[in-house]
mmCIF file of C-alpha atoms in Angstrom:
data_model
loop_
_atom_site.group_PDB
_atom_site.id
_atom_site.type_symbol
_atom_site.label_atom_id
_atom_site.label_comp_id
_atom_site.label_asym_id
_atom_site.label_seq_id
_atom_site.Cartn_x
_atom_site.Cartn_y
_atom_site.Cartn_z
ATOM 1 C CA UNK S 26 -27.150 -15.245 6.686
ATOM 2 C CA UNK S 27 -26.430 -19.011 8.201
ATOM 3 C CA UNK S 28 -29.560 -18.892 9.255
ATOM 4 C CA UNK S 29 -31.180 -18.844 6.267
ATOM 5 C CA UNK S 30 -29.233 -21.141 4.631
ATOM 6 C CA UNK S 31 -27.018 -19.072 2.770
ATOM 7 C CA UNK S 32 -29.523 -16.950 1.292
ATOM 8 C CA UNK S 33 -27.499 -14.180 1.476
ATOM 9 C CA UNK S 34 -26.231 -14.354 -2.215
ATOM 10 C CA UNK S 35 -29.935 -12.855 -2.975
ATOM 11 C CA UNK S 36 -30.412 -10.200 -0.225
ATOM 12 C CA UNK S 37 -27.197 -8.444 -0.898
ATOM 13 C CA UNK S 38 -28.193 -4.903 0.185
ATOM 14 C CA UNK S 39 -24.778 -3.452 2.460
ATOM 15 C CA UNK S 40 -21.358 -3.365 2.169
ATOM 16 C CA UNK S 41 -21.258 -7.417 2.870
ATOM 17 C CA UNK S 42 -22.281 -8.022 -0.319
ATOM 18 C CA UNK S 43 -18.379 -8.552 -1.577
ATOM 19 C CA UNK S 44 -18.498 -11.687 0.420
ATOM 20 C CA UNK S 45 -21.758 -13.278 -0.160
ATOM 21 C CA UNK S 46 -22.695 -11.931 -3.889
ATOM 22 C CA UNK S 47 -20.573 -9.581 -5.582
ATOM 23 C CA UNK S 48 -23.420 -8.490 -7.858
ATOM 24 C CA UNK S 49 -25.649 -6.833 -4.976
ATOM 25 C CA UNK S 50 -23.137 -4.271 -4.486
ATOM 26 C CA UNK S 51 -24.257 -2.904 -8.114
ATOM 27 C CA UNK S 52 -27.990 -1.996 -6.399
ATOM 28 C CA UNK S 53 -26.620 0.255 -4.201
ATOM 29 C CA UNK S 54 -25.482 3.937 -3.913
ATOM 30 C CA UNK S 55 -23.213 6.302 -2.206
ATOM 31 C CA UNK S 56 -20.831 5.184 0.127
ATOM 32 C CA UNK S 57 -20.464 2.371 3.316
ATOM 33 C CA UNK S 58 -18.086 0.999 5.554
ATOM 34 C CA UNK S 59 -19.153 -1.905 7.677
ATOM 35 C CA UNK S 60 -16.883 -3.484 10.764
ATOM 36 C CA UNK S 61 -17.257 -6.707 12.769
ATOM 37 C CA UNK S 62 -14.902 -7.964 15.455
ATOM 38 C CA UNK S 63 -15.961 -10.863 17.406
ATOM 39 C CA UNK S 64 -13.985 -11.404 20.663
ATOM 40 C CA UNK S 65 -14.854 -15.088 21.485
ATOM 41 C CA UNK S 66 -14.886 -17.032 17.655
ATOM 42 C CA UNK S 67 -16.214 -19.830 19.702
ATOM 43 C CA UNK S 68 -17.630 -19.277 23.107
ATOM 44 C CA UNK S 69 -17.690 -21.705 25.756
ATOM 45 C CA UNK S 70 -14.251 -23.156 25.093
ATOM 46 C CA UNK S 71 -12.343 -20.739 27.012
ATOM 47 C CA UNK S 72 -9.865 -19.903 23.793
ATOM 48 C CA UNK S 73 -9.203 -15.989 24.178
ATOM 49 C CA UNK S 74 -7.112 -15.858 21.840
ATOM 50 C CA UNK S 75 -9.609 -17.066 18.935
ATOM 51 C CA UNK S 76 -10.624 -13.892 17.180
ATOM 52 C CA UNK S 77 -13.067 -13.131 13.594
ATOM 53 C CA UNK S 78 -12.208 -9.524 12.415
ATOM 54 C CA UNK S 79 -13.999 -8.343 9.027
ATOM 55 C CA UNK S 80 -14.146 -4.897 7.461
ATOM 56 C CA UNK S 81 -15.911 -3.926 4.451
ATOM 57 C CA UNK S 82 -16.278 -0.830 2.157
ATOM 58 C CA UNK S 83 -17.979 -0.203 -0.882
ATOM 59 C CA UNK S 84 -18.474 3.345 -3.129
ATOM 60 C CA UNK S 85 -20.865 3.394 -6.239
ATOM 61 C CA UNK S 86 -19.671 5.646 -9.174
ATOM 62 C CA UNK S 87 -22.262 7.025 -11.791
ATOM 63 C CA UNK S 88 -21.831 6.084 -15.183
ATOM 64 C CA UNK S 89 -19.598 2.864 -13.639
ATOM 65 C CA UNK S 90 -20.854 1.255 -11.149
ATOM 66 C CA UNK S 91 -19.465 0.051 -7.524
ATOM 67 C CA UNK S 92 -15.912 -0.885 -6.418
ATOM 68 C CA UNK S 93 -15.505 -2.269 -2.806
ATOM 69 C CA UNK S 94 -13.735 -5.024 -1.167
ATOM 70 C CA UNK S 95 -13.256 -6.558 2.224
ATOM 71 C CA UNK S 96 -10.389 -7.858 4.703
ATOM 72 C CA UNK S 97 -10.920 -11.000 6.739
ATOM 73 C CA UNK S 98 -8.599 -12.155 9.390
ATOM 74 C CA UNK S 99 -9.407 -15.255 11.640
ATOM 75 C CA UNK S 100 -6.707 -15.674 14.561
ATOM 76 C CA UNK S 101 -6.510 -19.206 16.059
ATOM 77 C CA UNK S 102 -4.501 -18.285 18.530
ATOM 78 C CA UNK S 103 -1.717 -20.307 20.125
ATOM 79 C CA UNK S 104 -1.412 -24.004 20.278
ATOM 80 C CA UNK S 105 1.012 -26.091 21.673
ATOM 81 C CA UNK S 106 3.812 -27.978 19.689
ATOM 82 C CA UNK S 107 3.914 -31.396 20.426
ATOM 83 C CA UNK S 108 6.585 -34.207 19.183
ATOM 84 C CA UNK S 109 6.028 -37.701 17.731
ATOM 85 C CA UNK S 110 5.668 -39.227 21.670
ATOM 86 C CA UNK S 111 2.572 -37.870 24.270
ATOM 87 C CA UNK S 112 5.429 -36.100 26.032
ATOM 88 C CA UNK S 113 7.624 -34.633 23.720
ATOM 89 C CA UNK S 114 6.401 -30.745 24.146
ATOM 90 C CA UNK S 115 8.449 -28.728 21.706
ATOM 91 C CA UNK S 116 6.617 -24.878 22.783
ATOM 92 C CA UNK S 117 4.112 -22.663 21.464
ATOM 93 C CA UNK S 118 3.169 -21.363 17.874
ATOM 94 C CA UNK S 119 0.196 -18.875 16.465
ATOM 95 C CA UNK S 120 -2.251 -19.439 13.373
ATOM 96 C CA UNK S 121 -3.975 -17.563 11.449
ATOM 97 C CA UNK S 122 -6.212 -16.994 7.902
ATOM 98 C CA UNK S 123 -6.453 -13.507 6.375
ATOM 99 C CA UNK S 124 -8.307 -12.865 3.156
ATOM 100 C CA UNK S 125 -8.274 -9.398 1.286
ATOM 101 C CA UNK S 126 -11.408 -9.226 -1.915
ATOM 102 C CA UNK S 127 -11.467 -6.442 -4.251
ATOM 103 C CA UNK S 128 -14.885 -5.877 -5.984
ATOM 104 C CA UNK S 129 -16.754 -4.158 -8.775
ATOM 105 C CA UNK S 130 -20.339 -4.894 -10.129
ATOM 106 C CA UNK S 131 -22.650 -2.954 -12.286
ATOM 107 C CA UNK S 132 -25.961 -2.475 -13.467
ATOM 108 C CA UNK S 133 -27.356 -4.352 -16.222
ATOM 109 C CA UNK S 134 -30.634 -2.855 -16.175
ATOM 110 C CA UNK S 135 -33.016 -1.604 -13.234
ATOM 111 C CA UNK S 136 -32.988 -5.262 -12.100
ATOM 112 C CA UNK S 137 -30.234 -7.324 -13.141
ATOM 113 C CA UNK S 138 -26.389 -6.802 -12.201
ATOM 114 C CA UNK S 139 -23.410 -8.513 -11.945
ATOM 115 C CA UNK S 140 -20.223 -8.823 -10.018
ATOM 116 C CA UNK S 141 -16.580 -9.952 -9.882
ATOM 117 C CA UNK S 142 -14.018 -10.245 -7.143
ATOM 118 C CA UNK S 143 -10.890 -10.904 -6.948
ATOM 119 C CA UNK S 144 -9.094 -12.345 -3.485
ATOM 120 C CA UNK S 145 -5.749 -12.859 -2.416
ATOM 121 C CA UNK S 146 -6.106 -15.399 0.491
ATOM 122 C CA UNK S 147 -3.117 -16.428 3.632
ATOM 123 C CA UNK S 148 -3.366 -19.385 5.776
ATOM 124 C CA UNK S 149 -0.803 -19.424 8.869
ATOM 125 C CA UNK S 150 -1.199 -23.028 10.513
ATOM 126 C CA UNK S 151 2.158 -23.377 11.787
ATOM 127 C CA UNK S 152 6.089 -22.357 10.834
ATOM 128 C CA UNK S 153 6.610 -25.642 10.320
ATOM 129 C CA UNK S 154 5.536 -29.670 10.374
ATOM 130 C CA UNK S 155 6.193 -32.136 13.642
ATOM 131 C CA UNK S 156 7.872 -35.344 12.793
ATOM 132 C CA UNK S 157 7.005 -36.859 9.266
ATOM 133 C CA UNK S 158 4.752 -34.168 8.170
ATOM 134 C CA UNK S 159 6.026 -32.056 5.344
ATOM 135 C CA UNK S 160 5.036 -28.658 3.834
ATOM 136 C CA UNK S 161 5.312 -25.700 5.249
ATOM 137 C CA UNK S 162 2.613 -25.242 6.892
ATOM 138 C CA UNK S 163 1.007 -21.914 4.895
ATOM 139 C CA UNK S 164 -0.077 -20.699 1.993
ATOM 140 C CA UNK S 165 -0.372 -17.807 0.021
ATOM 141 C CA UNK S 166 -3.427 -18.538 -2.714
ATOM 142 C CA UNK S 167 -5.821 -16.519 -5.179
ATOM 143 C CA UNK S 168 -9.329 -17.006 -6.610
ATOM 144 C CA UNK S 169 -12.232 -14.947 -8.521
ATOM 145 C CA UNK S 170 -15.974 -14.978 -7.642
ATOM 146 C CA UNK S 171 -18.607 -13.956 -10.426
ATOM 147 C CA UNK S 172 -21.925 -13.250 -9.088
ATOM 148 C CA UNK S 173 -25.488 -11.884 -10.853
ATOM 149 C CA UNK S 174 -28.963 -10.648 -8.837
ATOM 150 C CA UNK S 175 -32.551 -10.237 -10.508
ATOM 151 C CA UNK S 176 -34.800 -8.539 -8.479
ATOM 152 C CA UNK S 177 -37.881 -9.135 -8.902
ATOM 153 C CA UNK S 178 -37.226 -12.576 -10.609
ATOM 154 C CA UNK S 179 -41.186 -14.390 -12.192
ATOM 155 C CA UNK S 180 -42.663 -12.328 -9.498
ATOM 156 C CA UNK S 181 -42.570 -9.071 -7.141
ATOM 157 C CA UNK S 182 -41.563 -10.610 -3.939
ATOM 158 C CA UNK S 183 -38.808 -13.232 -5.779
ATOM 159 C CA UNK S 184 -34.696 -11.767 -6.264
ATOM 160 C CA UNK S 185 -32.796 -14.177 -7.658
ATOM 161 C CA UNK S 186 -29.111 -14.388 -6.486
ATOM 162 C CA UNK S 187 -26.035 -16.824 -7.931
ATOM 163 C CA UNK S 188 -22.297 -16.503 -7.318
ATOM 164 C CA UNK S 189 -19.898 -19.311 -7.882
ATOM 165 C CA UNK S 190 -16.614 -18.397 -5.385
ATOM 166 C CA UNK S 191 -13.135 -19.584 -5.201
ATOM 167 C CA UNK S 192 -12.365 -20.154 -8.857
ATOM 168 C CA UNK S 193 -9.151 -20.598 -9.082
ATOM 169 C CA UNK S 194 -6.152 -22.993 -8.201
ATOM 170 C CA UNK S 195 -6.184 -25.659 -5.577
ATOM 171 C CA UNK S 196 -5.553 -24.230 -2.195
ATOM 172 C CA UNK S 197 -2.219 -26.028 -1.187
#
């Protein structure tokens, strides 16, 4: 999907649609679970702890449409605590972001649908701040995506695909 530069929101056609367009999930029938795990979030710079877990289902209902969702969790691993000086080591802490969507879209007609979700999002950068930082270092935040698809959009070979994501409050 990256690598066509975010595309995605128009070829919507598995159980990933509830993160890139909502709306595609209404094209689809019967049932699908999708899982990724990748070990190594970034390869080459030796952090084995640094994991990218997502899992995806999605069930269409005659007469209703689909409901499906997702669950995202990124691990960051450890990092070390450090104090105000280059020497003042104060231990180890973990981060991490998890992310759980819940999703319904419909039909419109044969062509068009649309699509909401609704995500509860956690970010786990540390327990606490080092010197004159303040916060808490996490958050617990919300937001909505609404997406619609036209296939065949002015021609045969054209699907059309919008979403606007993370409406909602500023994450803090």
């Amino acid at each position: 999907a990256g690598a066509l530069g975010e595309a995605q929101v128009a070829i919507t056609d598995d159980a990933y649609a509830s993160d890139w367009n909502p709306a595609g999930l209404g094209f689809l029938k019967g049932e699908e679970l999708s899982l990724m795990y990748v070990p190594e979030w970034l390869p080459g710079f030796n952090l084995d702890d640094m994991y990218y877990s997502f899992a995806a289902y999605r069930k269409s209902y005659p007469y209703l449409g689909t409901i499906g969702g997702h669950i995202i969790f990124l691990s960051l691993g450890e990092q070390q605590r450090m104090g105000e000086s280059p020497n003042d080591y104060l231990g180890t802490f973990s981060s991490y972001m998890a992310a759980f969507t819940v999703s319904y879209s419909a039909l419109l007609s044969d062509k068009r649908s649309f699509g909401l979700n609704a995500k509860i999002f956690h970010q786990h950068l540390t327990d606490l701040g080092a010197g004159g930082e303040k916060g808490k270092g996490y958050s617990t935040d919300f937001g909505f995506d609404i997406g619609y698809m036209h296939k065949e959009f002015l021609s045969p070979r054209l699907d059309l695909g919008v979403t606007v994501t993370n409406i909602g409050p500023k994450v803090s």
